[in-house]
Amino acid sequence: MQSKKKMMVNLVFLVLIFTLTIYGVFHGEDLENVLEAMQRADARWLLPGVLCVVFFIWGESIIIWYMMHSFRIPVKKRTCFLFSAVGFFFSCITPSASGGQPMQLYYMKKEKISLPVSTVILMIVTITYKAVLVVVGLGLVLFGQGFLHRYLTEVLPVFYLGIGLNVFCVTAMLILVFHPALARMILVLGFKTMEKLRLMKRKESRLKKLEDSMEVYRNTAAYLGTHKMVLVHVFAITFAQRLALFAATWFVYRAFHLSGVSFFTIVLLQAVISVSVDMLPLPGGMGISETLFLKIFPPVFGGALLLPAMVLSRGLGYYGELLVSAVFTVIAQLTIGNEKKGKRGETTYDRVL
């Protein structure tokens, strides 16, 4: 009942944010002109943009498949693609993408995959997924000040906030993984401080839950200790995966028969939006992503094509991703775990422990 109630709350929140976004973006605009401009876009350039979205989802499935096989779990690539689609679908419709990984764990469990194994895999996916944004964001801060002040003057506070939140998140996860004792000490101190301030009640069960959660991070560290190159390979695949999604905006640019702005510039501008909104508690960064696009991309698309370009770009990068992942989530629901499977043999994870 609590799960259903939470799902209904998320659905209502999603619809509310979507409605406000549509109103905010199109209020006072000539919709007829926007539609006419979109119809003039060359579909031959938009099709590769769709393929970029599919590659984005497929990229995570390759990571999951690669890591599963490092655990000697013989899962099929198409099943991993369904795991990936499920994650992206529920991430798109829940605040801060909080629903993606729990649902992936659920479907992996239906495939008889050990919960500790799947948790370790998704932990590494999360770390590398956010680490790519941190590398891009810090790279721009350190080496791209001219670029930032040329295109991002109006949104620099949001951009710096996004970098700060992502750096904090990645740093916290790395501490949890590689220094679990330090992480436990910090968390216990935090609990005691909040109890003294009477911000939370004292509960002995809280420490037990903390110990259980810390076991996940210890297992992740143990795995990485014997598979150091895995993180390097996963980071490289994740970088290509992210690049593909950012590139969808360049295909929109070419669909309007525009030229003069480099592929690299457009990809970086789209990356800035992702860095800025990734940690915000909004489904798919809805609302703020559209606003940032309209503030960042005028030098690229000009005034007349800016709104149509935003609609097509977000249509590919978020709504297209939502649609594709929704279709394969339905397939996952119909197929995963519906065939009887025998018990899997010993995995690398069992030997690590």
Tab-separated table of C-alpha atoms in Angstrom:
chain	number	residue	atom	x	y	z
A	1	MET	CA	0.000	0.000	0.000
A	2	GLN	CA	2.844	2.388	0.827
A	3	SER	CA	4.467	1.589	-2.535
A	4	LYS	CA	1.236	2.294	-4.420
A	5	LYS	CA	0.698	5.512	-2.468
A	6	LYS	CA	4.256	6.654	-3.238
A	7	MET	CA	3.762	5.843	-6.915
A	8	MET	CA	0.564	7.906	-7.015
A	9	VAL	CA	2.325	10.840	-5.336
A	10	ASN	CA	5.156	10.636	-7.890
A	11	LEU	CA	2.650	10.460	-10.745
A	12	VAL	CA	0.744	13.506	-9.517
A	13	PHE	CA	4.035	15.373	-9.020
A	14	LEU	CA	5.152	14.433	-12.547
A	15	VAL	CA	1.897	15.628	-14.112
A	16	LEU	CA	2.024	18.863	-12.108
A	17	ILE	CA	5.617	19.625	-13.129
A	18	PHE	CA	4.856	18.731	-16.753
A	19	THR	CA	1.804	21.026	-16.803
A	20	LEU	CA	3.739	23.915	-15.263
A	21	THR	CA	6.600	23.356	-17.704
A	22	ILE	CA	4.306	23.400	-20.732
A	23	TYR	CA	2.608	26.546	-19.468
A	24	GLY	CA	5.886	28.285	-18.666
A	25	VAL	CA	7.494	27.443	-21.998
A	26	PHE	CA	4.582	28.123	-24.371
A	27	HIS	CA	2.716	30.882	-22.530
A	28	GLY	CA	2.545	33.920	-24.818
A	29	GLU	CA	4.204	32.092	-27.724
A	30	ASP	CA	2.772	31.663	-31.222
A	31	LEU	CA	2.252	27.895	-31.283
A	32	GLU	CA	1.435	27.906	-34.977
A	33	ASN	CA	4.844	29.360	-35.842
A	34	VAL	CA	6.563	26.883	-33.525
A	35	LEU	CA	4.827	23.938	-35.189
A	36	GLU	CA	5.610	25.244	-38.668
A	37	ALA	CA	9.292	25.583	-37.794
A	38	MET	CA	9.365	22.066	-36.390
A	39	GLN	CA	7.752	20.710	-39.540
A	40	ARG	CA	10.536	22.278	-41.602
A	41	ALA	CA	13.151	20.306	-39.663
A	42	ASP	CA	14.809	17.633	-41.795
A	43	ALA	CA	13.770	14.241	-40.406
A	44	ARG	CA	16.889	12.664	-41.941
A	45	TRP	CA	18.923	14.500	-39.300
A	46	LEU	CA	16.480	13.740	-36.482
A	47	LEU	CA	16.669	9.971	-37.005
A	48	PRO	CA	20.340	9.810	-35.884
A	49	GLY	CA	19.230	11.783	-32.823
A	50	VAL	CA	16.773	8.998	-31.992
A	51	LEU	CA	19.583	6.468	-32.442
A	52	CYS	CA	21.678	8.494	-29.973
A	53	VAL	CA	18.939	8.018	-27.366
A	54	VAL	CA	18.797	4.272	-28.050
A	55	PHE	CA	22.608	4.122	-27.798
A	56	PHE	CA	22.391	5.954	-24.476
A	57	ILE	CA	20.127	3.253	-23.046
A	58	TRP	CA	22.123	0.480	-24.736
A	59	GLY	CA	25.371	1.854	-23.275
A	60	GLU	CA	24.263	1.194	-19.713
A	61	SER	CA	23.090	-2.282	-20.686
A	62	ILE	CA	26.584	-3.065	-21.990
A	63	ILE	CA	28.046	-1.909	-18.673
A	64	ILE	CA	25.626	-4.122	-16.741
A	65	TRP	CA	26.352	-7.097	-19.049
A	66	TYR	CA	30.115	-6.549	-18.781
A	67	MET	CA	30.022	-6.435	-14.987
A	68	MET	CA	27.635	-9.380	-14.733
A	69	HIS	CA	30.095	-11.449	-16.736
A	70	SER	CA	32.940	-10.299	-14.484
A	71	PHE	CA	30.887	-11.989	-11.743
A	72	ARG	CA	30.479	-14.986	-14.082
A	73	ILE	CA	26.726	-14.527	-14.272
A	74	PRO	CA	25.649	-15.662	-17.780
A	75	VAL	CA	22.956	-13.059	-18.398
A	76	LYS	CA	22.011	-12.179	-21.977
A	77	LYS	CA	22.630	-8.765	-23.530
A	78	ARG	CA	18.976	-8.297	-24.389
A	79	THR	CA	18.036	-8.924	-20.750
A	80	CYS	CA	20.574	-6.312	-19.651
A	81	PHE	CA	19.028	-3.896	-22.159
A	82	LEU	CA	15.681	-4.420	-20.419
A	83	PHE	CA	17.313	-3.776	-17.029
A	84	SER	CA	18.717	-0.544	-18.437
A	85	ALA	CA	15.376	0.534	-19.940
A	86	VAL	CA	13.596	-0.103	-16.640
A	87	GLY	CA	16.136	2.061	-14.826
A	88	PHE	CA	15.834	4.967	-17.227
A	89	PHE	CA	12.037	4.833	-17.323
A	90	PHE	CA	11.592	5.028	-13.561
A	91	SER	CA	14.423	7.567	-13.263
A	92	CYS	CA	12.586	9.777	-15.765
A	93	ILE	CA	9.341	9.795	-13.809
A	94	THR	CA	10.623	10.087	-10.214
A	95	PRO	CA	12.225	13.076	-8.432
A	96	SER	CA	16.049	13.001	-8.434
A	97	ALA	CA	15.854	9.789	-10.510
A	98	SER	CA	15.245	7.972	-7.217
A	99	GLY	CA	13.044	5.217	-8.623
A	100	GLY	CA	15.365	3.802	-11.274
A	101	GLN	CA	17.730	1.598	-9.310
A	102	PRO	CA	15.167	0.104	-6.886
A	103	MET	CA	13.163	-1.100	-9.893
A	104	GLN	CA	16.304	-2.453	-11.553
A	105	LEU	CA	17.055	-4.404	-8.370
A	106	TYR	CA	13.511	-5.766	-8.449
A	107	TYR	CA	13.812	-7.050	-12.018
A	108	MET	CA	17.305	-8.416	-11.434
A	109	LYS	CA	15.941	-10.341	-8.468
A	110	LYS	CA	13.247	-11.790	-10.756
A	111	GLU	CA	16.114	-13.065	-12.934
A	112	LYS	CA	17.530	-14.891	-9.886
A	113	ILE	CA	20.499	-12.518	-9.661
A	114	SER	CA	21.869	-12.126	-6.146
A	115	LEU	CA	20.813	-8.862	-4.502
A	116	PRO	CA	24.334	-8.105	-3.173
A	117	VAL	CA	25.748	-8.627	-6.686
A	118	SER	CA	23.195	-6.391	-8.406
A	119	THR	CA	23.597	-3.735	-5.703
A	120	VAL	CA	27.367	-3.603	-6.185
A	121	ILE	CA	26.946	-3.348	-9.963
A	122	LEU	CA	24.434	-0.514	-9.758
A	123	MET	CA	26.578	1.285	-7.183
A	124	ILE	CA	29.491	1.350	-9.640
A	125	VAL	CA	27.154	2.446	-12.462
A	126	THR	CA	25.947	5.357	-10.306
A	127	ILE	CA	29.450	6.461	-9.333
A	128	THR	CA	30.743	6.487	-12.923
A	129	TYR	CA	27.530	8.044	-14.270
A	130	LYS	CA	27.934	11.058	-12.006
A	131	ALA	CA	31.736	11.077	-12.238
A	132	VAL	CA	31.514	11.838	-15.971
A	133	LEU	CA	29.500	14.974	-15.195
A	134	VAL	CA	32.015	15.970	-12.518
A	135	VAL	CA	34.913	15.595	-14.982
A	136	VAL	CA	33.104	17.657	-17.640
A	137	GLY	CA	32.029	20.333	-15.160
A	138	LEU	CA	35.410	20.718	-13.476
A	139	GLY	CA	37.127	20.620	-16.867
A	140	LEU	CA	35.070	23.621	-17.981
A	141	VAL	CA	35.735	25.483	-14.725
A	142	LEU	CA	39.502	24.925	-14.954
A	143	PHE	CA	40.089	25.224	-18.691
A	144	GLY	CA	36.992	26.798	-20.228
A	145	GLN	CA	36.437	30.140	-18.521
A	146	GLY	CA	36.196	31.886	-21.886
A	147	PHE	CA	33.564	29.396	-23.012
A	148	LEU	CA	31.619	29.803	-19.759
A	149	HIS	CA	31.503	33.596	-19.935
A	150	ARG	CA	30.589	33.574	-23.614
A	151	TYR	CA	27.605	31.233	-23.349
A	152	LEU	CA	26.704	30.818	-19.686
A	153	THR	CA	26.850	34.226	-18.018
A	154	GLU	CA	23.156	34.132	-17.029
A	155	VAL	CA	23.225	30.593	-15.644
A	156	LEU	CA	26.634	30.385	-13.958
A	157	PRO	CA	25.170	30.229	-10.400
A	158	VAL	CA	23.017	27.221	-11.357
A	159	PHE	CA	25.971	25.605	-13.141
A	160	TYR	CA	28.273	26.014	-10.141
A	161	LEU	CA	25.552	24.688	-7.837
A	162	GLY	CA	25.193	21.624	-10.064
A	163	ILE	CA	28.945	21.001	-10.022
A	164	GLY	CA	29.063	21.373	-6.246
A	165	LEU	CA	26.206	18.919	-5.693
A	166	ASN	CA	27.698	16.353	-8.081
A	167	VAL	CA	31.172	16.653	-6.552
A	168	PHE	CA	29.688	16.196	-3.102
A	169	CYS	CA	27.669	13.163	-4.215
A	170	VAL	CA	30.584	11.425	-5.964
A	171	THR	CA	32.977	12.212	-3.100
A	172	ALA	CA	30.523	10.850	-0.544
A	173	MET	CA	30.017	7.626	-2.520
A	174	LEU	CA	33.767	7.131	-2.979
A	175	ILE	CA	34.332	7.626	0.762
A	176	LEU	CA	31.582	5.115	1.485
A	177	VAL	CA	33.174	2.613	-0.892
A	178	PHE	CA	36.881	3.028	-0.179
A	179	HIS	CA	36.811	4.265	3.441
A	180	PRO	CA	33.763	2.547	5.003
A	181	ALA	CA	35.148	2.904	8.542
A	182	LEU	CA	35.532	6.674	8.106
A	183	ALA	CA	32.099	6.880	6.502
A	184	ARG	CA	30.538	4.962	9.398
A	185	MET	CA	32.208	7.242	11.938
A	186	ILE	CA	30.910	10.355	10.128
A	187	LEU	CA	27.369	8.962	9.883
A	188	VAL	CA	27.273	7.832	13.520
A	189	LEU	CA	28.522	11.264	14.614
A	190	GLY	CA	25.849	12.864	12.463
A	191	PHE	CA	23.134	10.685	14.021
A	192	LYS	CA	24.289	11.518	17.552
A	193	THR	CA	24.417	15.230	16.768
A	194	MET	CA	20.882	15.201	15.362
A	195	GLU	CA	19.669	13.208	18.379
A	196	LYS	CA	21.218	15.748	20.773
A	197	LEU	CA	19.562	18.564	18.841
A	198	ARG	CA	16.324	16.558	19.068
A	199	LEU	CA	15.943	16.543	15.313
A	200	MET	CA	15.432	12.771	15.431
A	201	LYS	CA	14.568	10.220	18.097
A	202	ARG	CA	17.207	7.848	19.445
A	203	LYS	CA	16.750	4.373	17.956
A	204	GLU	CA	19.058	1.385	18.362
A	205	SER	CA	17.663	-0.100	15.147
A	206	ARG	CA	19.114	2.854	13.220
A	207	LEU	CA	22.686	1.631	13.796
A	208	LYS	CA	21.693	-1.872	12.686
A	209	LYS	CA	20.305	-0.467	9.436
A	210	LEU	CA	23.494	1.552	9.025
A	211	GLU	CA	25.620	-1.586	9.409
A	212	ASP	CA	23.492	-3.397	6.827
A	213	SER	CA	23.848	-0.554	4.334
A	214	MET	CA	27.599	-0.269	4.944
A	215	GLU	CA	27.965	-3.910	3.934
A	216	VAL	CA	27.038	-2.900	0.375
A	217	TYR	CA	29.932	-0.444	0.243
A	218	ARG	CA	32.382	-2.948	1.726
A	219	ASN	CA	31.372	-5.472	-0.909
A	220	THR	CA	31.830	-2.861	-3.637
A	221	ALA	CA	35.323	-2.033	-2.371
A	222	ALA	CA	36.215	-5.741	-2.208
A	223	TYR	CA	35.086	-6.240	-5.783
A	224	LEU	CA	36.982	-3.217	-7.118
A	225	GLY	CA	40.071	-4.337	-5.219
A	226	THR	CA	40.282	-7.394	-7.456
A	227	HIS	CA	38.895	-5.751	-10.626
A	228	LYS	CA	40.673	-2.382	-10.793
A	229	MET	CA	40.379	-2.044	-14.579
A	230	VAL	CA	36.630	-2.560	-14.448
A	231	LEU	CA	36.113	0.999	-13.193
A	232	VAL	CA	38.306	2.357	-16.011
A	233	HIS	CA	36.373	0.443	-18.674
A	234	VAL	CA	33.001	1.370	-17.191
A	235	PHE	CA	33.997	5.045	-17.031
A	236	ALA	CA	35.015	4.990	-20.721
A	237	ILE	CA	31.732	3.380	-21.776
A	238	THR	CA	29.767	5.822	-19.613
A	239	PHE	CA	31.582	8.770	-21.184
A	240	ALA	CA	30.615	7.553	-24.674
A	241	GLN	CA	27.068	6.926	-23.459
A	242	ARG	CA	26.706	10.459	-22.108
A	243	LEU	CA	28.311	11.956	-25.213
A	244	ALA	CA	25.739	10.208	-27.416
A	245	LEU	CA	22.816	11.764	-25.551
A	246	PHE	CA	24.379	15.238	-25.622
A	247	ALA	CA	24.984	14.832	-29.362
A	248	ALA	CA	21.250	14.567	-30.042
A	249	THR	CA	21.049	18.375	-29.822
A	250	TRP	CA	23.656	18.718	-32.583
A	251	PHE	CA	21.465	16.604	-34.875
A	252	VAL	CA	18.570	18.963	-34.111
A	253	TYR	CA	20.880	21.843	-35.053
A	254	ARG	CA	21.685	20.198	-38.390
A	255	ALA	CA	18.002	19.323	-38.951
A	256	PHE	CA	17.319	23.054	-39.242
A	257	HIS	CA	20.128	23.284	-41.847
A	258	LEU	CA	22.193	25.468	-39.533
A	259	SER	CA	25.982	25.642	-39.526
A	260	GLY	CA	28.815	27.662	-38.028
A	261	VAL	CA	28.730	26.275	-34.483
A	262	SER	CA	30.898	23.232	-33.887
A	263	PHE	CA	29.701	19.821	-32.750
A	264	PHE	CA	31.992	20.126	-29.726
A	265	THR	CA	30.431	23.434	-28.625
A	266	ILE	CA	26.857	22.147	-28.823
A	267	VAL	CA	27.718	18.952	-26.971
A	268	LEU	CA	29.398	20.955	-24.189
A	269	LEU	CA	26.415	23.299	-23.887
A	270	GLN	CA	24.075	20.341	-23.543
A	271	ALA	CA	26.464	18.805	-21.013
A	272	VAL	CA	26.264	22.019	-18.969
A	273	ILE	CA	22.498	21.567	-18.688
A	274	SER	CA	22.943	17.985	-17.468
A	275	VAL	CA	25.572	19.032	-14.919
A	276	SER	CA	23.278	21.789	-13.662
A	277	VAL	CA	20.078	19.751	-13.241
A	278	ASP	CA	21.283	16.206	-12.495
A	279	MET	CA	21.020	16.506	-8.702
A	280	LEU	CA	17.873	18.652	-8.562
A	281	PRO	CA	14.717	16.967	-7.172
A	282	LEU	CA	12.750	17.172	-10.426
A	283	PRO	CA	11.751	14.274	-12.727
A	284	GLY	CA	14.207	14.381	-15.624
A	285	GLY	CA	15.171	17.935	-14.662
A	286	MET	CA	11.797	18.953	-16.086
A	287	GLY	CA	11.175	22.684	-16.105
A	288	ILE	CA	14.705	23.806	-15.254
A	289	SER	CA	16.193	21.980	-18.271
A	290	GLU	CA	13.881	23.807	-20.656
A	291	THR	CA	14.611	27.125	-18.967
A	292	LEU	CA	18.378	26.621	-19.175
A	293	PHE	CA	18.150	25.627	-22.837
A	294	LEU	CA	16.282	28.837	-23.659
A	295	LYS	CA	18.932	30.899	-21.854
A	296	ILE	CA	22.029	29.091	-23.155
A	297	PHE	CA	21.271	28.337	-26.801
A	298	PRO	CA	20.172	31.705	-28.348
A	299	PRO	CA	23.669	32.222	-29.885
A	300	VAL	CA	23.346	28.786	-31.484
A	301	PHE	CA	19.771	28.690	-32.794
A	302	GLY	CA	18.840	32.366	-32.889
A	303	GLY	CA	15.519	33.794	-31.763
A	304	ALA	CA	13.184	32.298	-34.377
A	305	LEU	CA	14.324	28.679	-34.033
A	306	LEU	CA	15.187	28.632	-30.337
A	307	LEU	CA	11.840	27.352	-29.033
A	308	PRO	CA	11.301	24.765	-31.814
A	309	ALA	CA	14.878	23.551	-31.260
A	310	MET	CA	14.282	23.243	-27.525
A	311	VAL	CA	11.115	21.214	-28.117
A	312	LEU	CA	12.884	18.830	-30.496
A	313	SER	CA	16.009	18.573	-28.358
A	314	ARG	CA	14.082	17.844	-25.165
A	315	GLY	CA	11.742	15.665	-27.188
A	316	LEU	CA	14.694	13.474	-28.096
A	317	GLY	CA	16.801	13.744	-24.936
A	318	TYR	CA	14.054	13.308	-22.353
A	319	TYR	CA	10.640	12.479	-23.806
A	320	GLY	CA	12.142	10.232	-26.478
A	321	GLU	CA	14.162	8.451	-23.796
A	322	LEU	CA	11.007	8.174	-21.682
A	323	LEU	CA	9.018	6.676	-24.578
A	324	VAL	CA	11.685	4.182	-25.668
A	325	SER	CA	12.379	3.057	-22.114
A	326	ALA	CA	8.626	2.791	-21.395
A	327	VAL	CA	8.129	0.402	-24.324
A	328	PHE	CA	10.959	-1.851	-23.169
A	329	THR	CA	9.815	-1.622	-19.532
A	330	VAL	CA	6.513	-3.161	-20.647
A	331	ILE	CA	8.484	-5.888	-22.418
A	332	ALA	CA	10.531	-6.415	-19.253
A	333	GLN	CA	7.359	-6.807	-17.216
A	334	LEU	CA	6.046	-9.407	-19.653
A	335	THR	CA	9.239	-11.409	-20.046
A	336	ILE	CA	11.687	-11.082	-17.149
A	337	GLY	CA	11.328	-13.792	-14.536
A	338	ASN	CA	8.462	-15.524	-16.325
A	339	GLU	CA	10.596	-18.457	-17.400
A	340	LYS	CA	11.676	-21.040	-14.861
A	341	LYS	CA	15.377	-20.825	-14.270
A	342	GLY	CA	17.740	-23.050	-12.342
A	343	LYS	CA	19.982	-21.775	-9.620
A	344	ARG	CA	23.069	-19.992	-10.834
A	345	GLY	CA	26.478	-21.368	-10.014
A	346	GLU	CA	29.151	-19.782	-7.854
A	347	THR	CA	30.027	-16.251	-8.930
A	348	THR	CA	33.151	-14.167	-8.565
A	349	TYR	CA	31.236	-12.230	-5.896
A	350	ASP	CA	30.977	-15.367	-3.741
A	351	ARG	CA	34.744	-15.859	-3.916
A	352	VAL	CA	35.421	-12.158	-3.172
A	353	LEU	CA	33.471	-12.493	0.066
